[in-house]
Coordinates of N, CA and C in Angstrom, one line a residue:
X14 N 0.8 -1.2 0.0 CA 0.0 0.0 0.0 C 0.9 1.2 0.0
X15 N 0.3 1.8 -0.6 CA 1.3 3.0 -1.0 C 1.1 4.2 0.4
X16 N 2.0 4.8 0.9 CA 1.8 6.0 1.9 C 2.7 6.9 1.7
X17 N 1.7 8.1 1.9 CA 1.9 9.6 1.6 C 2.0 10.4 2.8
X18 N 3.4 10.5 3.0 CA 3.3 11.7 4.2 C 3.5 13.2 3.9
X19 N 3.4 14.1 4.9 CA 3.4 15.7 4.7 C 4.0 16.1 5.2
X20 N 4.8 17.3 4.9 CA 5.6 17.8 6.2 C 5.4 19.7 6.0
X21 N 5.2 20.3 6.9 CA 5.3 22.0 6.5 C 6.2 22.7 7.2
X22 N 6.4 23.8 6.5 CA 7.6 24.2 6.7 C 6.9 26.0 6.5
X23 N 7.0 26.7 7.9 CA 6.7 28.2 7.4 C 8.0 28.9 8.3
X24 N 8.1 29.6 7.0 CA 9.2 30.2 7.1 C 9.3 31.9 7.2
X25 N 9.6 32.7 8.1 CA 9.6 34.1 7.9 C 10.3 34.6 7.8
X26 N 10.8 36.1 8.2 CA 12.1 37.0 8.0 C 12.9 36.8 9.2
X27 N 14.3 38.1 9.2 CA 15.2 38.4 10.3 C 14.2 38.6 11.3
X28 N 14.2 38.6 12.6 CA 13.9 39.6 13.5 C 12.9 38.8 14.7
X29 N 12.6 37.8 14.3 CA 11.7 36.7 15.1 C 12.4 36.0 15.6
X30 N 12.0 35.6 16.8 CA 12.6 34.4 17.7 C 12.6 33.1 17.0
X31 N 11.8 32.8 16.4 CA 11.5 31.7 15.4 C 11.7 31.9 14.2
X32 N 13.0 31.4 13.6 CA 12.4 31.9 11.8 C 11.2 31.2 11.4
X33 N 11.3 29.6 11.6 CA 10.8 28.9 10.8 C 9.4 27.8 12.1
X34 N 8.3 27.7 11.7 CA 7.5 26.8 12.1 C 7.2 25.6 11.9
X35 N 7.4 24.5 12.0 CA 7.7 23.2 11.7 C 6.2 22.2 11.5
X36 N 5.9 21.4 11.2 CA 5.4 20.3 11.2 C 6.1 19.4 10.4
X37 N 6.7 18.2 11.2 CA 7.4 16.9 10.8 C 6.5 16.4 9.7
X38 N 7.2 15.3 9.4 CA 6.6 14.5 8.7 C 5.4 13.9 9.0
X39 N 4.3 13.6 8.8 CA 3.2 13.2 9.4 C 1.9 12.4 7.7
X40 N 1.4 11.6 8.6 CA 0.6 10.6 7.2 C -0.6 11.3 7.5
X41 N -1.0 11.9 8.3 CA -2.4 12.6 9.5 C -2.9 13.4 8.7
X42 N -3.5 13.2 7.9 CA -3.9 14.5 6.7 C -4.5 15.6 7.8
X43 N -5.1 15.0 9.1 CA -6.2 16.6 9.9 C -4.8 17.0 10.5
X44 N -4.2 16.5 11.0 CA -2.8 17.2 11.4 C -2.6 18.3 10.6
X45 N -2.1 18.3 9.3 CA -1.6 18.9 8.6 C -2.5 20.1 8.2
X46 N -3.8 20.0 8.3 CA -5.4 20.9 8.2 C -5.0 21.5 9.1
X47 N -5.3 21.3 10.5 CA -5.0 21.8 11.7 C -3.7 22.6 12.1
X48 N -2.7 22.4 11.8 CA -1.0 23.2 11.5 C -1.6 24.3 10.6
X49 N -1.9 24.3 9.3 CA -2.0 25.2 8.2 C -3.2 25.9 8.6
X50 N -4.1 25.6 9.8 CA -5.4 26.6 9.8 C -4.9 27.7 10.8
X51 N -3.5 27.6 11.3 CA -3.4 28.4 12.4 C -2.2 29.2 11.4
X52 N -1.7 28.8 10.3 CA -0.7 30.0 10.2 C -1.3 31.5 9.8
X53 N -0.6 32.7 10.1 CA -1.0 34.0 10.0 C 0.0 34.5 9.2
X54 N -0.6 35.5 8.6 CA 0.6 36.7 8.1 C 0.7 38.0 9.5
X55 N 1.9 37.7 9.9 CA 2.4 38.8 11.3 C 3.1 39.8 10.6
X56 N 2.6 41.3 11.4 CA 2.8 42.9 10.4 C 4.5 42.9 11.4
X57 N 5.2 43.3 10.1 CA 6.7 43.3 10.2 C 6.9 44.6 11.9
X58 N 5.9 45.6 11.4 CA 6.3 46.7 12.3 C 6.2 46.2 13.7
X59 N 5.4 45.3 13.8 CA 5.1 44.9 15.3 C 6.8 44.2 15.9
X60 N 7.6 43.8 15.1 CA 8.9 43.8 15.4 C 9.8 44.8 15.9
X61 N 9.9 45.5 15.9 CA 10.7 46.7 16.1 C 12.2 46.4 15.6
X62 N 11.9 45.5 14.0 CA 13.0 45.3 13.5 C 12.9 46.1 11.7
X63 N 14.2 46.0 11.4 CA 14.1 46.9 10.4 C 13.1 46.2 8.9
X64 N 12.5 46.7 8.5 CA 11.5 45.9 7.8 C 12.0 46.0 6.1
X65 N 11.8 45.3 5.7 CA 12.0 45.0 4.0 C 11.5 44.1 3.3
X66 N 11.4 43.8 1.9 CA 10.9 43.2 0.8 C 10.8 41.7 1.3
X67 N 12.2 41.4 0.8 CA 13.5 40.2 1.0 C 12.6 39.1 2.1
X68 N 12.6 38.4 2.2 CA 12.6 37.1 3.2 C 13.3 36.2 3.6
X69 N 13.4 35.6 4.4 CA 14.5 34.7 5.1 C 13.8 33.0 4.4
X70 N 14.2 32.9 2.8 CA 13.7 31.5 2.1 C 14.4 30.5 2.5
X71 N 15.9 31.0 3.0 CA 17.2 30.0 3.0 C 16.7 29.4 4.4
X72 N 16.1 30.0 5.2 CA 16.1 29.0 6.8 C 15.1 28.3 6.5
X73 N 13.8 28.5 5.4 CA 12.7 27.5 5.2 C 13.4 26.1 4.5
X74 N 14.5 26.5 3.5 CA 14.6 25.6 3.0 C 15.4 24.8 3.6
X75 N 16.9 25.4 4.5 CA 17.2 24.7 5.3 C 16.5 23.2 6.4
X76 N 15.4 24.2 6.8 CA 14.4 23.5 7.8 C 14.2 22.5 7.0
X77 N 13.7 22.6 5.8 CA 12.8 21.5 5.2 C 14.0 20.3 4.7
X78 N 14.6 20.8 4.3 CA 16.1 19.6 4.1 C 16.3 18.8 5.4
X79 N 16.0 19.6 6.5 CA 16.6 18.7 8.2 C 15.7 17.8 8.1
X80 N 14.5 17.9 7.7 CA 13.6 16.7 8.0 C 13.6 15.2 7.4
X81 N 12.8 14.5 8.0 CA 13.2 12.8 8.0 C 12.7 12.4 6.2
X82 N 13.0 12.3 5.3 CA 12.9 12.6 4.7 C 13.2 10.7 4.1
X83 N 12.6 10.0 4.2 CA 12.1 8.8 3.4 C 11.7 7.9 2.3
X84 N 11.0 8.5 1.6 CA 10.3 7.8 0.5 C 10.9 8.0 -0.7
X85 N 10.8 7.0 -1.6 CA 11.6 7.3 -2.7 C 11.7 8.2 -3.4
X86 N 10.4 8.6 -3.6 CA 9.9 9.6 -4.8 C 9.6 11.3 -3.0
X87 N 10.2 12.2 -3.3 CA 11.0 13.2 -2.4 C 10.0 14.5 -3.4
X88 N 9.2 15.5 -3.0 CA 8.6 16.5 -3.6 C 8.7 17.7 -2.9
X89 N 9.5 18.8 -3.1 CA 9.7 20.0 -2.2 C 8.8 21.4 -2.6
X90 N 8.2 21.8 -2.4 CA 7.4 23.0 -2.7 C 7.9 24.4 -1.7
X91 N 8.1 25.1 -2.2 CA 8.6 26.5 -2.4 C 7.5 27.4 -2.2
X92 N 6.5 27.9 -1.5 CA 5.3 29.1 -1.9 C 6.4 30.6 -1.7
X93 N 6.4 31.3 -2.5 CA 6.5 32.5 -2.4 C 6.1 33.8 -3.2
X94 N 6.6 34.7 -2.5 CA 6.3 35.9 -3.6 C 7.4 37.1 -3.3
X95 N 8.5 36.7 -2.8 CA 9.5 37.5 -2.4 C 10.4 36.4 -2.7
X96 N 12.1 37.1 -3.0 CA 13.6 36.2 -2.9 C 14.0 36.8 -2.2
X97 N 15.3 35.0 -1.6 CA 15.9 35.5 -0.2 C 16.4 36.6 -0.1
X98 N 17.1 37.0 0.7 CA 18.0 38.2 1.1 C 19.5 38.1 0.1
X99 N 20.0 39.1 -0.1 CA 21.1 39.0 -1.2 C 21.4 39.4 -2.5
X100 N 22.3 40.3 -2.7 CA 22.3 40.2 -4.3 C 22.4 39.1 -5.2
X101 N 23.0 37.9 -4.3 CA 23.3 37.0 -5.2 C 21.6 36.4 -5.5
X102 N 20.6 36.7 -5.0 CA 19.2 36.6 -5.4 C 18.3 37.2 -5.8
X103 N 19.0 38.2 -5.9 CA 18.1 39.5 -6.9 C 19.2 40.6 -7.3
X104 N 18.2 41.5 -7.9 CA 18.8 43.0 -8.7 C 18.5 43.7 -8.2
X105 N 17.9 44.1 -7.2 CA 17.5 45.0 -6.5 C 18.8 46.3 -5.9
X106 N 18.9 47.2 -6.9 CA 20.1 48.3 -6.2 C 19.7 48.5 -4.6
X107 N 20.8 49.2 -4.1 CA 21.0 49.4 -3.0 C 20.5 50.4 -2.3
X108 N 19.3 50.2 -1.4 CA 18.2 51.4 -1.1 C 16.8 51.6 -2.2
X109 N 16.5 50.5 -2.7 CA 15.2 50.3 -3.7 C 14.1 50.3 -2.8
X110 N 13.1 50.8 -3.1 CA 12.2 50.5 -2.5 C 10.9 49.7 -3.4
X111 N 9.6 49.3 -2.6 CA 9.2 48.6 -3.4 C 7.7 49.3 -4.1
X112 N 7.5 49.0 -5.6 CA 6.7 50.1 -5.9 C 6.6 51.6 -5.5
X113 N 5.6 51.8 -5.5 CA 5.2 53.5 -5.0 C 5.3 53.2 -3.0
X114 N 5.7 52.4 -2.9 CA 5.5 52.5 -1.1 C 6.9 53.1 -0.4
X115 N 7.0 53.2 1.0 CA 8.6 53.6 1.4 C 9.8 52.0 2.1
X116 N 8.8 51.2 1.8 CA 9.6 49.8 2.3 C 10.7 49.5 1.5
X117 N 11.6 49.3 2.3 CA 12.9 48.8 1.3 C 12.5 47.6 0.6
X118 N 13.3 47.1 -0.4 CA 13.3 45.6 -0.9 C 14.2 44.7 -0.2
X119 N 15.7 45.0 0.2 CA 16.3 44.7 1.1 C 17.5 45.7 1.6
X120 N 17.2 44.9 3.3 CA 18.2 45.4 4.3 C 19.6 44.6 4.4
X121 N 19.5 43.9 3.3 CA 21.0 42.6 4.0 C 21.5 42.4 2.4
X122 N 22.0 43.4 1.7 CA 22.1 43.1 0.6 C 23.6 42.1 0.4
X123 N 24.1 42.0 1.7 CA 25.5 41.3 1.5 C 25.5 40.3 2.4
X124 N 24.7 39.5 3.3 CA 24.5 38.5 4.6 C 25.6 37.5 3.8
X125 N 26.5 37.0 4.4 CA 27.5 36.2 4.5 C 26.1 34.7 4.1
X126 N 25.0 34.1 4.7 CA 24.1 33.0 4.4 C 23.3 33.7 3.4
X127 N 23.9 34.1 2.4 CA 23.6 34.0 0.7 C 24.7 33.0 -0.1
X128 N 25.3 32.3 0.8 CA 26.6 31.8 0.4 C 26.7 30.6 0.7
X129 N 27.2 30.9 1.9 CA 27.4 29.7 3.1 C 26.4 28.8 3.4
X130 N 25.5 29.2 3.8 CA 23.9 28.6 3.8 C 23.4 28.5 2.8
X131 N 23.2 29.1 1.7 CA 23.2 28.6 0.5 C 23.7 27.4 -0.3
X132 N 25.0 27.2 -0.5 CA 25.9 26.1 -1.1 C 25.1 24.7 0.0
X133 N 25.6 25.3 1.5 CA 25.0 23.7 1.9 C 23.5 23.3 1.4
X134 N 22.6 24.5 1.6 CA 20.9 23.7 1.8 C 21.1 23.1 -0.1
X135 N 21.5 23.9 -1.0 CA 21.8 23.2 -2.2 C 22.6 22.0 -2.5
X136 N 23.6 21.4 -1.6 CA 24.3 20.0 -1.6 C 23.3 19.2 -1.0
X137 N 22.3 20.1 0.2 CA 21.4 18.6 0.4 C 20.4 18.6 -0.1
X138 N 19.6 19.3 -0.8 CA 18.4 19.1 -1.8 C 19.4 18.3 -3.3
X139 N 20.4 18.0 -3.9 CA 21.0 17.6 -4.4 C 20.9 16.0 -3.9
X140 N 21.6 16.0 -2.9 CA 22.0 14.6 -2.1 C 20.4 14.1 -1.9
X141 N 19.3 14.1 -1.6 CA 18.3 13.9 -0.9 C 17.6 13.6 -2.4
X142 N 17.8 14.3 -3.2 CA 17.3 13.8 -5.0 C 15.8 14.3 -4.9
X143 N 15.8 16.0 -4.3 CA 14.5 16.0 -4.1 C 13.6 16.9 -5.6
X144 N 12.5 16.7 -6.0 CA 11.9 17.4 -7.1 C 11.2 18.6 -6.4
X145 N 11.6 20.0 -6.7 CA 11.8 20.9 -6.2 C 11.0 22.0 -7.1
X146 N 9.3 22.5 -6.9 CA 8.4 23.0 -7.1 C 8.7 24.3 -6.5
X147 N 8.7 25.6 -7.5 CA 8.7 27.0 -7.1 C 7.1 27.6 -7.6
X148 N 6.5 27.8 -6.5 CA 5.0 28.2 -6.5 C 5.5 29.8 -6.4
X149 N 5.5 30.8 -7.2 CA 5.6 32.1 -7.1 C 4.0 32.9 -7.2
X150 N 3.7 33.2 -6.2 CA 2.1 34.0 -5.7 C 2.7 35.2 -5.8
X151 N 3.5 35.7 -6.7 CA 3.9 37.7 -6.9 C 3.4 38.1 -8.0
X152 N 3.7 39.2 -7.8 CA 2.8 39.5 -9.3 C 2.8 39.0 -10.5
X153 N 1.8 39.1 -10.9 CA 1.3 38.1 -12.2 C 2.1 39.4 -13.5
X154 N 3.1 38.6 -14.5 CA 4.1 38.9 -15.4 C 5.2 39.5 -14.3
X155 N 5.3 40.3 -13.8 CA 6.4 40.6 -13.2 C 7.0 40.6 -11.8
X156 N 7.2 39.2 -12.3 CA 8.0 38.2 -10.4 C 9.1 39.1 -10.2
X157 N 9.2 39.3 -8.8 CA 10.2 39.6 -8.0 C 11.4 38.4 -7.7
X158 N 11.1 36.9 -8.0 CA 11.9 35.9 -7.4 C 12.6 35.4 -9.0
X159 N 12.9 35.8 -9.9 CA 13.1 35.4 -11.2 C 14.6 35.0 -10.7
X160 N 15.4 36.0 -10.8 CA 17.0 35.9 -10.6 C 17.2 34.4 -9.3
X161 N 16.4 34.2 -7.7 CA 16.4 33.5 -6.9 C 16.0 31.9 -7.8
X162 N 14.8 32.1 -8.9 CA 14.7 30.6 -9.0 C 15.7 30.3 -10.5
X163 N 16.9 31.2 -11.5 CA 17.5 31.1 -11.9 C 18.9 30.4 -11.1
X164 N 19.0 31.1 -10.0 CA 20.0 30.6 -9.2 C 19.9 29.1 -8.7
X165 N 18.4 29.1 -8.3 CA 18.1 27.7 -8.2 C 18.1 26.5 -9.5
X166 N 17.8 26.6 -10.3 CA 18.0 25.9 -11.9 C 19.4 25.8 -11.7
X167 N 20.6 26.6 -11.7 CA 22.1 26.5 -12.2 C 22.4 25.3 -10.8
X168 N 22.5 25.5 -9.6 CA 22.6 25.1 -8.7 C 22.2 23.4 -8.9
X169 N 20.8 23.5 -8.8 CA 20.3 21.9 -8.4 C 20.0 21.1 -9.9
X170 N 21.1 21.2 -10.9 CA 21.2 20.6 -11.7 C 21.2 18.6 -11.7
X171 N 19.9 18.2 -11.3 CA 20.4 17.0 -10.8 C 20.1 16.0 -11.8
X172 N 20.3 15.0 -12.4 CA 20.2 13.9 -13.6 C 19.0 13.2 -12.9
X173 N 18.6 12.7 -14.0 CA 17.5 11.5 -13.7 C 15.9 12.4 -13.8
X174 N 16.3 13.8 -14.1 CA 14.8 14.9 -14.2 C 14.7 15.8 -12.7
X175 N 15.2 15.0 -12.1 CA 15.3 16.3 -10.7 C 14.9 17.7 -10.9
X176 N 14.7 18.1 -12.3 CA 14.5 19.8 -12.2 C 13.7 20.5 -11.3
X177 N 14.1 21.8 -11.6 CA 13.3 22.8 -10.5 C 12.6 23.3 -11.8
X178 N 11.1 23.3 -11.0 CA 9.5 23.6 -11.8 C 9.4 24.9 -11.0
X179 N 9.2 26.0 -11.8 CA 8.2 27.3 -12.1 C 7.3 27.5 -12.0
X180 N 6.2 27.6 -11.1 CA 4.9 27.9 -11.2 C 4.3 29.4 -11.2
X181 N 3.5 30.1 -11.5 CA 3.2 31.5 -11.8 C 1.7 31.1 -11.3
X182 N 1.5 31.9 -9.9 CA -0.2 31.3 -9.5 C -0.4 33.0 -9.1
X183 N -2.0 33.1 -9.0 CA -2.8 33.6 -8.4 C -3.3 33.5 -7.4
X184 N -2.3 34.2 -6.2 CA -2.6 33.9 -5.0 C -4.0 33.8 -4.5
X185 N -4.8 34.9 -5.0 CA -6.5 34.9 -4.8 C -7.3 34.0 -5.7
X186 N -6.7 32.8 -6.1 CA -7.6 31.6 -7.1 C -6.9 30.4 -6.1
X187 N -7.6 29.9 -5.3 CA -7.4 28.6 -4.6 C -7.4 27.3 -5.3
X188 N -8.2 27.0 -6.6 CA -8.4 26.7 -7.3 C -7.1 26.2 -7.9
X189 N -6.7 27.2 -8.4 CA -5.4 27.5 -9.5 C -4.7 26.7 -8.9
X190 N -4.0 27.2 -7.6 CA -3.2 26.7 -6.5 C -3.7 25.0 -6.4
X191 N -4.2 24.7 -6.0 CA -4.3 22.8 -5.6 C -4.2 22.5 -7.4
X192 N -4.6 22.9 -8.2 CA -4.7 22.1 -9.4 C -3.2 22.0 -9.8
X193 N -2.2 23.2 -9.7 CA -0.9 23.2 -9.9 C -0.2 22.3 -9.2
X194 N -0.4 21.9 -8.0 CA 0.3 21.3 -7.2 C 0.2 19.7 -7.7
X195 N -1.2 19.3 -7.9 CA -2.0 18.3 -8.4 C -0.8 18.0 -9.5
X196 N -1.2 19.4 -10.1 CA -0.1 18.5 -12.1 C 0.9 18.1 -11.7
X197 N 1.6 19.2 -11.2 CA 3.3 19.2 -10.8 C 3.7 17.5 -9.9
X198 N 2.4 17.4 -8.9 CA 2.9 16.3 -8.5 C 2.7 14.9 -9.4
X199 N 1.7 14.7 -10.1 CA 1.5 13.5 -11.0 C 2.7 13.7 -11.9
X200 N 3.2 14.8 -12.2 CA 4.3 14.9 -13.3 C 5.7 14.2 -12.2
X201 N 6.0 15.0 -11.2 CA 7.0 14.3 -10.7 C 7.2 12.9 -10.3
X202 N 5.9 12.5 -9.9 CA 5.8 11.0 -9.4 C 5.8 10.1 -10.6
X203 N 5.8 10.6 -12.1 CA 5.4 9.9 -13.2 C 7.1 9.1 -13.4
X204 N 7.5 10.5 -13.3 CA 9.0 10.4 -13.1 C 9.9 9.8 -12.7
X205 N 9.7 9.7 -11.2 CA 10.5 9.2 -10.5 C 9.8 7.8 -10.6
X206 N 8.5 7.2 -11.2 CA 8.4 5.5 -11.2 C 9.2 4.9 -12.3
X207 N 9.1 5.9 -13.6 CA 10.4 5.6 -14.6 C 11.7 5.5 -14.2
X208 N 11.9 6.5 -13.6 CA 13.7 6.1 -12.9 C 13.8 4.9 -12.3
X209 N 12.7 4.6 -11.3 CA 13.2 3.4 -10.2 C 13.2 2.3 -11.2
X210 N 12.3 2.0 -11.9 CA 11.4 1.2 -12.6 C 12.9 0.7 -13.6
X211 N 13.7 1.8 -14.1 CA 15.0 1.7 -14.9 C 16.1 1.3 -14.0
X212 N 16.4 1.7 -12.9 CA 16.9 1.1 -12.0 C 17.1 -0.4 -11.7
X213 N 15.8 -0.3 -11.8 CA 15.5 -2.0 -11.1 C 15.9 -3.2 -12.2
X214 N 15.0 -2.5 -13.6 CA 15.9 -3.1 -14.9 C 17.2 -3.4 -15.0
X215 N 18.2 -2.1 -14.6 CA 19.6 -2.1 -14.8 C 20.3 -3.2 -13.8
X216 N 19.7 -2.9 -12.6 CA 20.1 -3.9 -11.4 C 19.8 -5.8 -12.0
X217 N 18.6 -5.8 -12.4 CA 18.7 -7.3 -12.5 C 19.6 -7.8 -13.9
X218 N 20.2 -7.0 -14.4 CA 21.2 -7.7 -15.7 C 22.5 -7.3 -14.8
X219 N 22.7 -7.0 -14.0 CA 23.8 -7.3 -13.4 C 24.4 -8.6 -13.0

């Protein structure tokens, strides 16, 4: 019998005691209802930290690589609508703000974990052979994350189809969103039964 487990991973900016909020791996589908009906969007100012565009993506994805991580077929999803902190993740000059507003785009245009933390969380989504889904909810034609999921594509070059998938949703179409996830995942699982399936071929003429 085949089993599907879930794991979530919410991830926010500098300035919180918590970057990231966890739920393990779990097969509990109301578990995972119950986790996701409590997340909120929390207003940056109530931090009394310096506020900006940019998000802290690298500790989600970090987070999500720690976890127990099992089954053959490995499916990573990405929701965003902002890229990490870094030039090495965007274009964004120095002191941009965003649109007509006074919010920077980013405060950390040089953080040393554009690099460091980067190179690792990319050797273990690499090692881990995970298929690696970018849900972009920014604006529709003109994503802010373009340069971040380029960097991603060069990076997690992995053989056997591993690629990193692009998605362009409408945050306000719920619809859109599960149906994407739906394709994305029948396409990757289609995949990874060909690989094993070749595998197992290759293994028995040994």
């Amino acid at each position: 019998t085949a089993s599907v487990r879930f794991a979530v991973v919410l991830y926010r900016d500098y300035g919180y005691k918590e970057p990231c909020s966890v739920l393990p791996f779990t097969s509990d589908v109301q578990a995972v209802t119950d986790f996701m009906s409590k997340m909120e969007a929390r207003d940056d100012l109530k931090r009394g930290h310096d506020t900006d565009r940019c998000e802290d993506v690298l500790s989600g994805l970090a987070a999500s690589v720690s976890l127990s991580w099992q089954a053959k077929t490995r499916l990573l999803y990405l929701v965003c609508d902002c890229p990490n902190h870094g030039s090495r993740f965007h274009d964004f000059e120095e002191g941009a703000v965003y649109g007509t507003t006074t919010q920077k785009m980013d405060n950390y245009m040089s953080i040393p974990e554009q690099w460091t933390t980067a190179d690792d969380v990319f050797a273990r989504i690499r090692n881990l052979k995970l298929y690696f889904h970018c849900l972009d909810c920014g604006p529709i034609g003109r994503s802010l994350c373009e340069k971040m999921f380029q960097v991603f594509r060069e990076e997690l070059q992995i053989e056997d189809g591993h690629d990193v998938t692009v998605l362009q949703l409408d945050s306000a179409k719920t619809q859109d969103f599960i149906q994407s996830v739906l394709n994305s995942s029948t396409s990757s699982i289609s995949r990874s039964f060909v690989h094993l399936s070749q595998e197992g071929t290759a293994g028995s003429k040994r």
